[in-house]
Amino acid sequence: MQKREIQESSLYSLKLYNFFLYGAMVIFSSFFPLYLQDIGMDKLEIGSLMAIGPFVSVFANPFWGYTSDRSRNLRRILLWMIIGTLLLLQALFHVHTYVMIYVSMIGFYFFQSPLFAQSNSLILSYIEGTNRKFGSFRIWGSFGWAVTAAVAGMLVDQTGISSISTIFTVLLLAALICTLAIPPLRSTVDTATIHLRGFGSILMNGYFISFILLGILVSIPNSINSAFMSLYITELGGSKLMLGFAVFMSSIFEIIVFLLFDRFLKKKMTVMVGCLALVSLLFALRWELMALATDPIQIVFIQALHCITFGGYFYVGTQLTVLFTPAAYRSSGQAVYTLTWSGISGIAAGFAGGWLYQNLGGEMMYNVGVFLALLGTAGFAIMWYMLYKNGYQPSHANEPKQIQEAP
């Protein structure tokens, strides 16, 4: 069967997979801190716990990315990752000591943290060589994130915070079923062996490393917000229902952003880096508004900026990684990029954010985010100027032949 035929038959399952996967993950990112607070943890303990998981992802993302590249079957790897996440989830919600929660969290993050990066690689593999756009698939993830957050907010408000484990499990099972329904992807191109030396050459690209390091600066306050926004809303008097609508507002408009980027964004290095500078500046504005907020309803509307800040950075960063990374190392490149958001930045956000919130309050925590976002803005502006002045031509001349995925 030709690659084109497989793509046409798998579109619906791939879209539903994104819907349920992102729907499951919003439960964890938005409501799990409230669960930890409910069982007696303070902000610093919650932050340190949330940081241990991203620490594991620093190793898990490259491991699963490299495993996917070597296995030639990304769909099968995703199945193992989802199954592992599902099993460790049960342990995470059914242990009752801090030590066991920490241990379960380590195992959970080993399987869960690379899921988004490998899902992006799956989409990119299926749309390669067609007129399909990345955003038209990724918007299903945004839709799942938004709808699930709103519905879960209402359910948790009525049934209690402990119900999030059941909701998470059902959504992960749905994602697992959709993954099984996606046909394996074949390619007619000869298979190449993947060597660590070739992947190491990616890390020698100065522009790519600058992109990763600046992304860490910008993503630290975003990770802080993800970890502590739910506590911030409840501290200002908001309910779990209001939290659900805040998350809904943060993602529902991503659909429009992805469609606009699909249509108008030029796949040109200077254009993309310029977009990242602008997005980083908007991040600074977002965190300043959060620091000034005095009512939970204000936070609900401020979260609408998430669509152009995180949504814009995510989309442009994913496309930039494609330009920086040879096709045979695409999963590995996306894994390294994901470290920007869920690994290194998550570690700093958990420990530093928890300490700032516990000792100096939420306003100071968000003001630090303003400072970091402005540093990122300046860095991307300098990077744009250097690209504009000197130019950049991705050199993939020495890349191995395109990998094929076996059934």
mmCIF file of C-alpha atoms in Angstrom, residues 11-354:
data_model
loop_
_atom_site.group_PDB
_atom_site.id
_atom_site.type_symbol
_atom_site.label_atom_id
_atom_site.label_comp_id
_atom_site.label_asym_id
_atom_site.label_seq_id
_atom_site.Cartn_x
_atom_site.Cartn_y
_atom_site.Cartn_z
ATOM 1 C CA LEU A 11 -6.738 10.891 9.104
ATOM 2 C CA TYR A 12 -9.777 10.440 11.300
ATOM 3 C CA SER A 13 -8.089 8.118 13.806
ATOM 4 C CA LEU A 14 -5.048 10.407 14.005
ATOM 5 C CA LYS A 15 -7.238 13.409 14.750
ATOM 6 C CA LEU A 16 -9.203 11.562 17.432
ATOM 7 C CA TYR A 17 -5.946 10.316 18.935
ATOM 8 C CA ASN A 18 -4.808 13.920 19.403
ATOM 9 C CA PHE A 19 -8.187 14.896 20.856
ATOM 10 C CA PHE A 20 -8.159 12.217 23.562
ATOM 11 C CA LEU A 21 -4.433 12.410 24.334
ATOM 12 C CA TYR A 22 -4.484 16.150 24.950
ATOM 13 C CA GLY A 23 -7.779 15.820 26.781
ATOM 14 C CA ALA A 24 -6.167 13.330 29.163
ATOM 15 C CA MET A 25 -3.100 15.480 29.750
ATOM 16 C CA VAL A 26 -5.072 18.600 30.630
ATOM 17 C CA ILE A 27 -6.551 16.682 33.555
ATOM 18 C CA PHE A 28 -3.086 16.046 34.912
ATOM 19 C CA SER A 29 -1.578 19.480 34.288
ATOM 20 C CA SER A 30 -4.552 21.504 35.534
ATOM 21 C CA PHE A 31 -6.129 19.471 38.334
ATOM 22 C CA PHE A 32 -3.351 17.302 39.760
ATOM 23 C CA PRO A 33 -1.825 20.164 41.842
ATOM 24 C CA LEU A 34 -5.227 20.582 43.517
ATOM 25 C CA TYR A 35 -5.238 16.854 44.288
ATOM 26 C CA LEU A 36 -1.818 17.182 45.919
ATOM 27 C CA GLN A 37 -3.006 20.164 47.953
ATOM 28 C CA ASP A 38 -6.091 18.189 48.960
ATOM 29 C CA ILE A 39 -3.943 15.373 50.407
ATOM 30 C CA GLY A 40 -1.964 17.847 52.508
ATOM 31 C CA MET A 41 1.011 19.107 50.493
ATOM 32 C CA ASP A 42 2.094 22.761 50.660
ATOM 33 C CA LYS A 43 3.219 24.808 47.641
ATOM 34 C CA LEU A 44 6.909 24.035 48.020
ATOM 35 C CA GLU A 45 6.226 20.302 48.320
ATOM 36 C CA ILE A 46 3.934 20.438 45.286
ATOM 37 C CA GLY A 47 6.565 22.335 43.323
ATOM 38 C CA SER A 48 9.344 19.894 44.221
ATOM 39 C CA LEU A 49 7.141 16.951 43.268
ATOM 40 C CA MET A 50 6.219 18.551 39.929
ATOM 41 C CA ALA A 51 9.945 19.170 39.300
ATOM 42 C CA ILE A 52 10.992 15.531 39.769
ATOM 43 C CA GLY A 53 8.901 14.464 36.788
ATOM 44 C CA PRO A 54 10.472 16.964 34.367
ATOM 45 C CA PHE A 55 13.886 15.855 35.640
ATOM 46 C CA VAL A 56 13.057 12.351 34.452
ATOM 47 C CA SER A 57 11.886 13.751 31.107
ATOM 48 C CA VAL A 58 15.375 15.141 30.464
ATOM 49 C CA PHE A 59 16.435 11.511 30.014
ATOM 50 C CA ALA A 60 13.110 10.073 28.849
ATOM 51 C CA ASN A 61 12.670 12.384 25.832
ATOM 52 C CA PRO A 62 16.015 11.556 24.180
ATOM 53 C CA PHE A 63 15.605 7.867 25.088
ATOM 54 C CA TRP A 64 12.188 7.502 23.470
ATOM 55 C CA GLY A 65 13.139 9.761 20.554
ATOM 56 C CA TYR A 66 16.199 7.660 19.774
ATOM 57 C CA THR A 67 14.224 4.437 20.306
ATOM 58 C CA SER A 68 11.569 5.630 17.857
ATOM 59 C CA ASP A 69 14.180 6.484 15.229
ATOM 60 C CA ARG A 70 15.862 3.102 15.635
ATOM 61 C CA SER A 71 12.674 1.019 15.768
ATOM 62 C CA ARG A 72 11.212 2.348 12.499
ATOM 63 C CA ASN A 73 7.766 1.976 14.066
ATOM 64 C CA LEU A 74 6.700 5.135 15.875
ATOM 65 C CA ARG A 75 3.111 3.964 16.292
ATOM 66 C CA ARG A 76 4.244 0.868 18.231
ATOM 67 C CA ILE A 77 6.474 2.994 20.473
ATOM 68 C CA LEU A 78 3.541 5.312 21.202
ATOM 69 C CA LEU A 79 1.429 2.315 22.190
ATOM 70 C CA TRP A 80 4.029 1.241 24.747
ATOM 71 C CA MET A 81 4.288 4.788 26.078
ATOM 72 C CA ILE A 82 0.510 5.124 26.512
ATOM 73 C CA ILE A 83 0.245 1.715 28.197
ATOM 74 C CA GLY A 84 3.072 2.603 30.573
ATOM 75 C CA THR A 85 1.453 5.948 31.377
ATOM 76 C CA LEU A 86 -1.858 4.234 32.060
ATOM 77 C CA LEU A 87 -0.360 1.667 34.428
ATOM 78 C CA LEU A 88 1.769 4.150 36.380
ATOM 79 C CA LEU A 89 -1.244 6.460 36.635
ATOM 80 C CA GLN A 90 -3.060 3.829 38.687
ATOM 81 C CA ALA A 91 -0.136 3.632 41.102
ATOM 82 C CA LEU A 92 0.134 7.421 41.338
ATOM 83 C CA PHE A 93 -3.443 7.845 42.544
ATOM 84 C CA HIS A 94 -3.528 4.799 44.814
ATOM 85 C CA VAL A 95 -0.465 5.260 47.000
ATOM 86 C CA HIS A 96 -0.679 7.183 50.240
ATOM 87 C CA THR A 97 2.850 8.130 51.298
ATOM 88 C CA TYR A 98 5.031 10.938 49.965
ATOM 89 C CA VAL A 99 7.839 8.504 49.111
ATOM 90 C CA MET A 100 5.570 6.279 47.010
ATOM 91 C CA ILE A 101 4.014 9.284 45.298
ATOM 92 C CA TYR A 102 7.492 10.480 44.317
ATOM 93 C CA VAL A 103 8.485 7.016 43.062
ATOM 94 C CA SER A 104 5.252 6.627 41.081
ATOM 95 C CA MET A 105 5.728 10.109 39.617
ATOM 96 C CA ILE A 106 9.169 9.171 38.301
ATOM 97 C CA GLY A 107 7.789 6.131 36.472
ATOM 98 C CA PHE A 108 4.750 8.040 35.235
ATOM 99 C CA TYR A 109 6.846 10.814 33.692
ATOM 100 C CA PHE A 110 9.224 8.366 32.045
ATOM 101 C CA PHE A 111 6.361 7.228 29.797
ATOM 102 C CA GLN A 112 4.204 10.365 29.715
ATOM 103 C CA SER A 113 6.604 13.263 29.160
ATOM 104 C CA PRO A 114 7.727 12.326 25.608
ATOM 105 C CA LEU A 115 4.197 11.655 24.329
ATOM 106 C CA PHE A 116 3.653 15.098 22.813
ATOM 107 C CA ALA A 117 7.009 15.136 20.997
ATOM 108 C CA GLN A 118 6.495 11.689 19.521
ATOM 109 C CA SER A 119 2.899 12.524 18.596
ATOM 110 C CA ASN A 120 4.177 15.545 16.666
ATOM 111 C CA SER A 121 6.635 13.288 14.845
ATOM 112 C CA LEU A 122 3.789 10.904 14.015
ATOM 113 C CA ILE A 123 1.749 13.717 12.460
ATOM 114 C CA LEU A 124 4.732 15.048 10.516
ATOM 115 C CA SER A 125 5.462 11.557 9.179
ATOM 116 C CA TYR A 126 1.927 11.044 7.901
ATOM 117 C CA ILE A 127 1.608 14.455 6.232
ATOM 118 C CA GLU A 128 5.057 14.443 4.611
ATOM 119 C CA GLY A 129 4.766 14.582 0.822
ATOM 120 C CA THR A 130 1.119 15.704 0.896
ATOM 121 C CA ASN A 131 -0.691 19.014 0.988
ATOM 122 C CA ARG A 132 -1.868 18.327 4.545
ATOM 123 C CA LYS A 133 -0.856 20.871 7.198
ATOM 124 C CA PHE A 134 0.446 20.171 10.695
ATOM 125 C CA GLY A 135 -1.966 22.634 12.284
ATOM 126 C CA SER A 136 -5.058 20.903 10.892
ATOM 127 C CA PHE A 137 -4.178 17.864 13.024
ATOM 128 C CA ARG A 138 -2.802 19.671 16.060
ATOM 129 C CA ILE A 139 -6.000 21.730 16.447
ATOM 130 C CA TRP A 140 -7.751 18.522 17.480
ATOM 131 C CA GLY A 141 -5.385 18.432 20.433
ATOM 132 C CA SER A 142 -6.308 22.007 21.340
ATOM 133 C CA PHE A 143 -9.985 21.176 20.964
ATOM 134 C CA GLY A 144 -9.620 18.123 23.217
ATOM 135 C CA TRP A 145 -7.668 20.160 25.783
ATOM 136 C CA ALA A 146 -10.285 22.944 25.864
ATOM 137 C CA VAL A 147 -13.440 20.817 25.881
ATOM 138 C CA THR A 148 -12.100 18.342 28.435
ATOM 139 C CA ALA A 149 -10.992 21.135 30.782
ATOM 140 C CA ALA A 150 -14.425 22.765 30.740
ATOM 141 C CA VAL A 151 -16.321 19.491 31.216
ATOM 142 C CA ALA A 152 -13.888 18.205 33.845
ATOM 143 C CA GLY A 153 -14.181 21.464 35.786
ATOM 144 C CA MET A 154 -17.920 20.916 36.127
ATOM 145 C CA LEU A 155 -17.553 17.218 36.994
ATOM 146 C CA VAL A 156 -14.818 17.744 39.589
ATOM 147 C CA ASP A 157 -16.791 20.593 41.152
ATOM 148 C CA GLN A 158 -19.682 18.169 41.673
ATOM 149 C CA THR A 159 -17.875 14.901 42.469
ATOM 150 C CA GLY A 160 -14.661 15.987 44.182
ATOM 151 C CA ILE A 161 -11.016 16.161 43.184
ATOM 152 C CA SER A 162 -10.466 12.396 43.544
ATOM 153 C CA SER A 163 -12.549 11.788 40.401
ATOM 154 C CA ILE A 164 -9.747 13.067 38.165
ATOM 155 C CA SER A 165 -8.088 9.629 38.194
ATOM 156 C CA THR A 166 -11.186 8.059 36.620
ATOM 157 C CA ILE A 167 -11.517 10.802 33.995
ATOM 158 C CA PHE A 168 -7.815 10.523 33.134
ATOM 159 C CA THR A 169 -8.018 6.730 32.782
ATOM 160 C CA VAL A 170 -11.043 6.818 30.449
ATOM 161 C CA LEU A 171 -9.423 9.391 28.159
ATOM 162 C CA LEU A 172 -6.120 7.499 27.991
ATOM 163 C CA LEU A 173 -7.954 4.297 27.083
ATOM 164 C CA ALA A 174 -9.712 6.172 24.276
ATOM 165 C CA ALA A 175 -6.350 7.472 23.023
ATOM 166 C CA LEU A 176 -4.976 3.927 23.137
ATOM 167 C CA ILE A 177 -7.863 2.610 21.023
ATOM 168 C CA CYS A 178 -7.360 5.394 18.465
ATOM 169 C CA THR A 179 -3.635 4.581 18.260
ATOM 170 C CA LEU A 180 -4.466 0.960 17.462
ATOM 171 C CA ALA A 181 -6.759 2.194 14.679
ATOM 172 C CA ILE A 182 -3.978 4.184 12.964
ATOM 173 C CA PRO A 183 -2.512 2.083 10.115
ATOM 174 C CA PRO A 184 1.284 1.576 10.179
ATOM 175 C CA LEU A 185 3.208 3.930 7.945
ATOM 176 C CA ARG A 186 5.374 2.510 5.201
ATOM 177 C CA SER A 187 7.862 4.206 2.951
ATOM 178 C CA THR A 188 9.406 3.051 -0.326
ATOM 179 C CA VAL A 189 12.762 4.610 0.562
ATOM 180 C CA ASP A 190 15.617 2.396 1.769
ATOM 181 C CA THR A 191 16.165 2.160 5.502
ATOM 182 C CA ALA A 192 19.237 3.741 7.022
ATOM 183 C CA THR A 193 20.958 2.850 10.264
ATOM 184 C CA ILE A 194 20.763 5.609 12.853
ATOM 185 C CA HIS A 195 24.026 6.458 14.593
ATOM 186 C CA LEU A 196 24.544 8.528 17.709
ATOM 187 C CA ARG A 197 27.325 10.367 15.872
ATOM 188 C CA GLY A 198 24.799 11.685 13.347
ATOM 189 C CA PHE A 199 22.451 12.839 16.091
ATOM 190 C CA GLY A 200 25.383 14.516 17.832
ATOM 191 C CA SER A 201 25.906 16.664 14.759
ATOM 192 C CA ILE A 202 22.510 18.238 15.402
ATOM 193 C CA LEU A 203 23.730 19.422 18.789
ATOM 194 C CA MET A 204 26.704 21.121 17.119
ATOM 195 C CA ASN A 205 24.364 23.521 15.323
ATOM 196 C CA GLY A 206 24.842 26.838 17.142
ATOM 197 C CA TYR A 207 21.529 28.275 16.016
ATOM 198 C CA PHE A 208 19.638 25.185 17.140
ATOM 199 C CA ILE A 209 21.313 25.254 20.557
ATOM 200 C CA SER A 210 20.557 29.003 20.883
ATOM 201 C CA PHE A 211 16.938 28.273 19.988
ATOM 202 C CA ILE A 212 16.775 25.580 22.689
ATOM 203 C CA LEU A 213 18.443 27.717 25.396
ATOM 204 C CA LEU A 214 16.277 30.774 24.701
ATOM 205 C CA GLY A 215 13.235 28.516 24.677
ATOM 206 C CA ILE A 216 14.124 27.332 28.175
ATOM 207 C CA LEU A 217 14.147 30.945 29.416
ATOM 208 C CA VAL A 218 10.740 31.630 27.895
ATOM 209 C CA SER A 219 9.222 28.327 28.984
ATOM 210 C CA ILE A 220 10.198 28.454 32.670
ATOM 211 C CA PRO A 221 7.439 30.972 33.570
ATOM 212 C CA ASN A 222 5.024 29.054 31.330
ATOM 213 C CA SER A 223 5.804 25.882 33.302
ATOM 214 C CA ILE A 224 5.392 27.816 36.556
ATOM 215 C CA ASN A 225 1.972 28.951 35.393
ATOM 216 C CA SER A 226 0.995 25.406 34.404
ATOM 217 C CA ALA A 227 2.012 24.067 37.816
ATOM 218 C CA PHE A 228 0.519 26.790 40.015
ATOM 219 C CA MET A 229 -2.297 28.539 38.126
ATOM 220 C CA SER A 230 -4.900 26.241 39.678
ATOM 221 C CA LEU A 231 -3.651 27.131 43.176
ATOM 222 C CA TYR A 232 -3.510 30.825 42.238
ATOM 223 C CA ILE A 233 -7.138 30.797 41.104
ATOM 224 C CA THR A 234 -8.385 29.036 44.235
ATOM 225 C CA GLU A 235 -6.298 31.387 46.402
ATOM 226 C CA LEU A 236 -8.147 34.320 44.814
ATOM 227 C CA GLY A 237 -11.476 32.645 45.591
ATOM 228 C CA GLY A 238 -12.139 30.803 42.340
ATOM 229 C CA SER A 239 -13.823 27.386 42.093
ATOM 230 C CA LYS A 240 -12.780 24.285 40.158
ATOM 231 C CA LEU A 241 -15.467 25.182 37.634
ATOM 232 C CA MET A 242 -13.763 28.537 37.097
ATOM 233 C CA LEU A 243 -10.421 26.740 36.726
ATOM 234 C CA GLY A 244 -11.940 24.586 34.006
ATOM 235 C CA PHE A 245 -13.128 27.646 32.107
ATOM 236 C CA ALA A 246 -9.734 29.337 32.523
ATOM 237 C CA VAL A 247 -8.071 26.338 30.873
ATOM 238 C CA PHE A 248 -10.821 26.323 28.229
ATOM 239 C CA MET A 249 -10.057 29.951 27.392
ATOM 240 C CA SER A 250 -6.340 29.173 27.237
ATOM 241 C CA SER A 251 -6.709 26.624 24.458
ATOM 242 C CA ILE A 252 -9.927 27.011 22.475
ATOM 243 C CA PHE A 253 -8.554 29.873 20.381
ATOM 244 C CA GLU A 254 -5.420 27.873 19.547
ATOM 245 C CA ILE A 255 -7.524 26.332 16.782
ATOM 246 C CA ILE A 256 -7.704 29.703 15.015
ATOM 247 C CA VAL A 257 -4.007 30.357 15.615
ATOM 248 C CA PHE A 258 -2.937 27.026 14.101
ATOM 249 C CA LEU A 259 -5.152 27.528 11.052
ATOM 250 C CA LEU A 260 -3.756 31.034 10.512
ATOM 251 C CA PHE A 261 -0.171 29.812 10.840
ATOM 252 C CA ASP A 262 -0.910 26.965 8.434
ATOM 253 C CA ARG A 263 -2.164 29.464 5.895
ATOM 254 C CA PHE A 264 0.151 32.453 6.292
ATOM 255 C CA LEU A 265 3.383 31.485 8.069
ATOM 256 C CA LYS A 266 6.313 31.389 5.662
ATOM 257 C CA LYS A 267 8.667 28.450 6.199
ATOM 258 C CA LYS A 268 11.604 30.858 6.299
ATOM 259 C CA MET A 269 14.113 30.954 9.135
ATOM 260 C CA THR A 270 14.096 34.723 9.714
ATOM 261 C CA VAL A 271 10.301 34.888 9.684
ATOM 262 C CA MET A 272 9.991 32.094 12.244
ATOM 263 C CA VAL A 273 12.639 33.494 14.609
ATOM 264 C CA GLY A 274 11.013 36.930 14.354
ATOM 265 C CA CYS A 275 7.706 35.322 15.345
ATOM 266 C CA LEU A 276 9.359 33.782 18.406
ATOM 267 C CA ALA A 277 10.669 37.206 19.479
ATOM 268 C CA LEU A 278 7.157 38.651 19.212
ATOM 269 C CA VAL A 279 5.587 35.682 21.028
ATOM 270 C CA SER A 280 8.141 36.009 23.854
ATOM 271 C CA LEU A 281 7.180 39.670 24.267
ATOM 272 C CA LEU A 282 3.522 38.675 24.486
ATOM 273 C CA PHE A 283 4.496 36.132 27.156
ATOM 274 C CA ALA A 284 5.953 39.016 29.202
ATOM 275 C CA LEU A 285 2.662 40.915 28.868
ATOM 276 C CA ARG A 286 0.719 37.834 29.927
ATOM 277 C CA TRP A 287 2.741 37.323 33.108
ATOM 278 C CA GLU A 288 2.507 41.015 34.001
ATOM 279 C CA LEU A 289 -1.287 40.816 33.758
ATOM 280 C CA MET A 290 -1.272 37.697 35.936
ATOM 281 C CA ALA A 291 0.808 39.503 38.567
ATOM 282 C CA LEU A 292 -1.701 42.378 38.614
ATOM 283 C CA ALA A 293 -4.818 40.158 38.790
ATOM 284 C CA THR A 294 -6.964 40.536 41.906
ATOM 285 C CA ASP A 295 -10.042 38.504 40.891
ATOM 286 C CA PRO A 296 -10.221 34.933 39.476
ATOM 287 C CA ILE A 297 -12.448 36.065 36.588
ATOM 288 C CA GLN A 298 -9.562 38.243 35.392
ATOM 289 C CA ILE A 299 -7.362 35.164 35.158
ATOM 290 C CA VAL A 300 -10.000 33.396 33.054
ATOM 291 C CA PHE A 301 -9.788 36.131 30.409
ATOM 292 C CA ILE A 302 -6.000 36.554 30.665
ATOM 293 C CA GLN A 303 -5.661 32.891 29.736
ATOM 294 C CA ALA A 304 -6.946 33.755 26.253
ATOM 295 C CA LEU A 305 -3.407 35.013 25.584
ATOM 296 C CA HIS A 306 -2.239 31.411 25.878
ATOM 297 C CA CYS A 307 -3.447 30.724 22.336
ATOM 298 C CA ILE A 308 -0.988 33.154 20.742
ATOM 299 C CA THR A 309 1.831 32.721 23.284
ATOM 300 C CA PHE A 310 2.154 28.987 23.894
ATOM 301 C CA GLY A 311 0.214 28.102 20.720
ATOM 302 C CA GLY A 312 2.415 30.349 18.598
ATOM 303 C CA TYR A 313 5.670 29.193 20.191
ATOM 304 C CA PHE A 314 4.672 25.537 19.968
ATOM 305 C CA TYR A 315 3.742 25.728 16.279
ATOM 306 C CA VAL A 316 6.710 27.805 15.143
ATOM 307 C CA GLY A 317 9.159 25.857 17.315
ATOM 308 C CA THR A 318 7.972 22.540 15.890
ATOM 309 C CA GLN A 319 8.444 23.806 12.335
ATOM 310 C CA LEU A 320 11.852 25.288 13.154
ATOM 311 C CA THR A 321 12.967 21.961 14.560
ATOM 312 C CA VAL A 322 12.057 20.354 11.240
ATOM 313 C CA LEU A 323 14.343 22.830 9.443
ATOM 314 C CA PHE A 324 17.174 22.307 11.909
ATOM 315 C CA THR A 325 16.927 18.498 11.987
ATOM 316 C CA PRO A 326 17.598 15.967 9.186
ATOM 317 C CA ALA A 327 14.544 13.817 8.460
ATOM 318 C CA ALA A 328 16.119 10.608 9.790
ATOM 319 C CA TYR A 329 16.572 12.234 13.219
ATOM 320 C CA ARG A 330 13.193 13.946 13.357
ATOM 321 C CA SER A 331 11.907 12.099 16.433
ATOM 322 C CA SER A 332 15.166 12.814 18.252
ATOM 323 C CA GLY A 333 15.055 16.477 17.250
ATOM 324 C CA GLN A 334 11.474 16.854 18.462
ATOM 325 C CA ALA A 335 12.463 15.133 21.710
ATOM 326 C CA VAL A 336 15.254 17.647 22.301
ATOM 327 C CA TYR A 337 12.853 20.503 21.493
ATOM 328 C CA THR A 338 10.316 19.119 23.971
ATOM 329 C CA LEU A 339 12.961 19.323 26.701
ATOM 330 C CA THR A 340 12.498 23.091 26.385
ATOM 331 C CA TRP A 341 8.946 22.823 27.689
ATOM 332 C CA SER A 342 8.598 19.701 29.799
ATOM 333 C CA GLY A 343 12.107 18.921 30.989
ATOM 334 C CA ILE A 344 14.691 21.473 32.033
ATOM 335 C CA SER A 345 12.177 24.300 32.354
ATOM 336 C CA GLY A 346 9.883 22.074 34.408
ATOM 337 C CA ILE A 347 12.652 21.345 36.906
ATOM 338 C CA ALA A 348 13.424 25.051 37.365
ATOM 339 C CA ALA A 349 9.730 25.919 37.468
ATOM 340 C CA GLY A 350 8.918 23.320 40.113
ATOM 341 C CA PHE A 351 11.652 24.212 42.584
ATOM 342 C CA ALA A 352 12.000 27.962 41.897
ATOM 343 C CA GLY A 353 8.284 28.522 41.327
ATOM 344 C CA GLY A 354 7.345 26.605 44.465
#
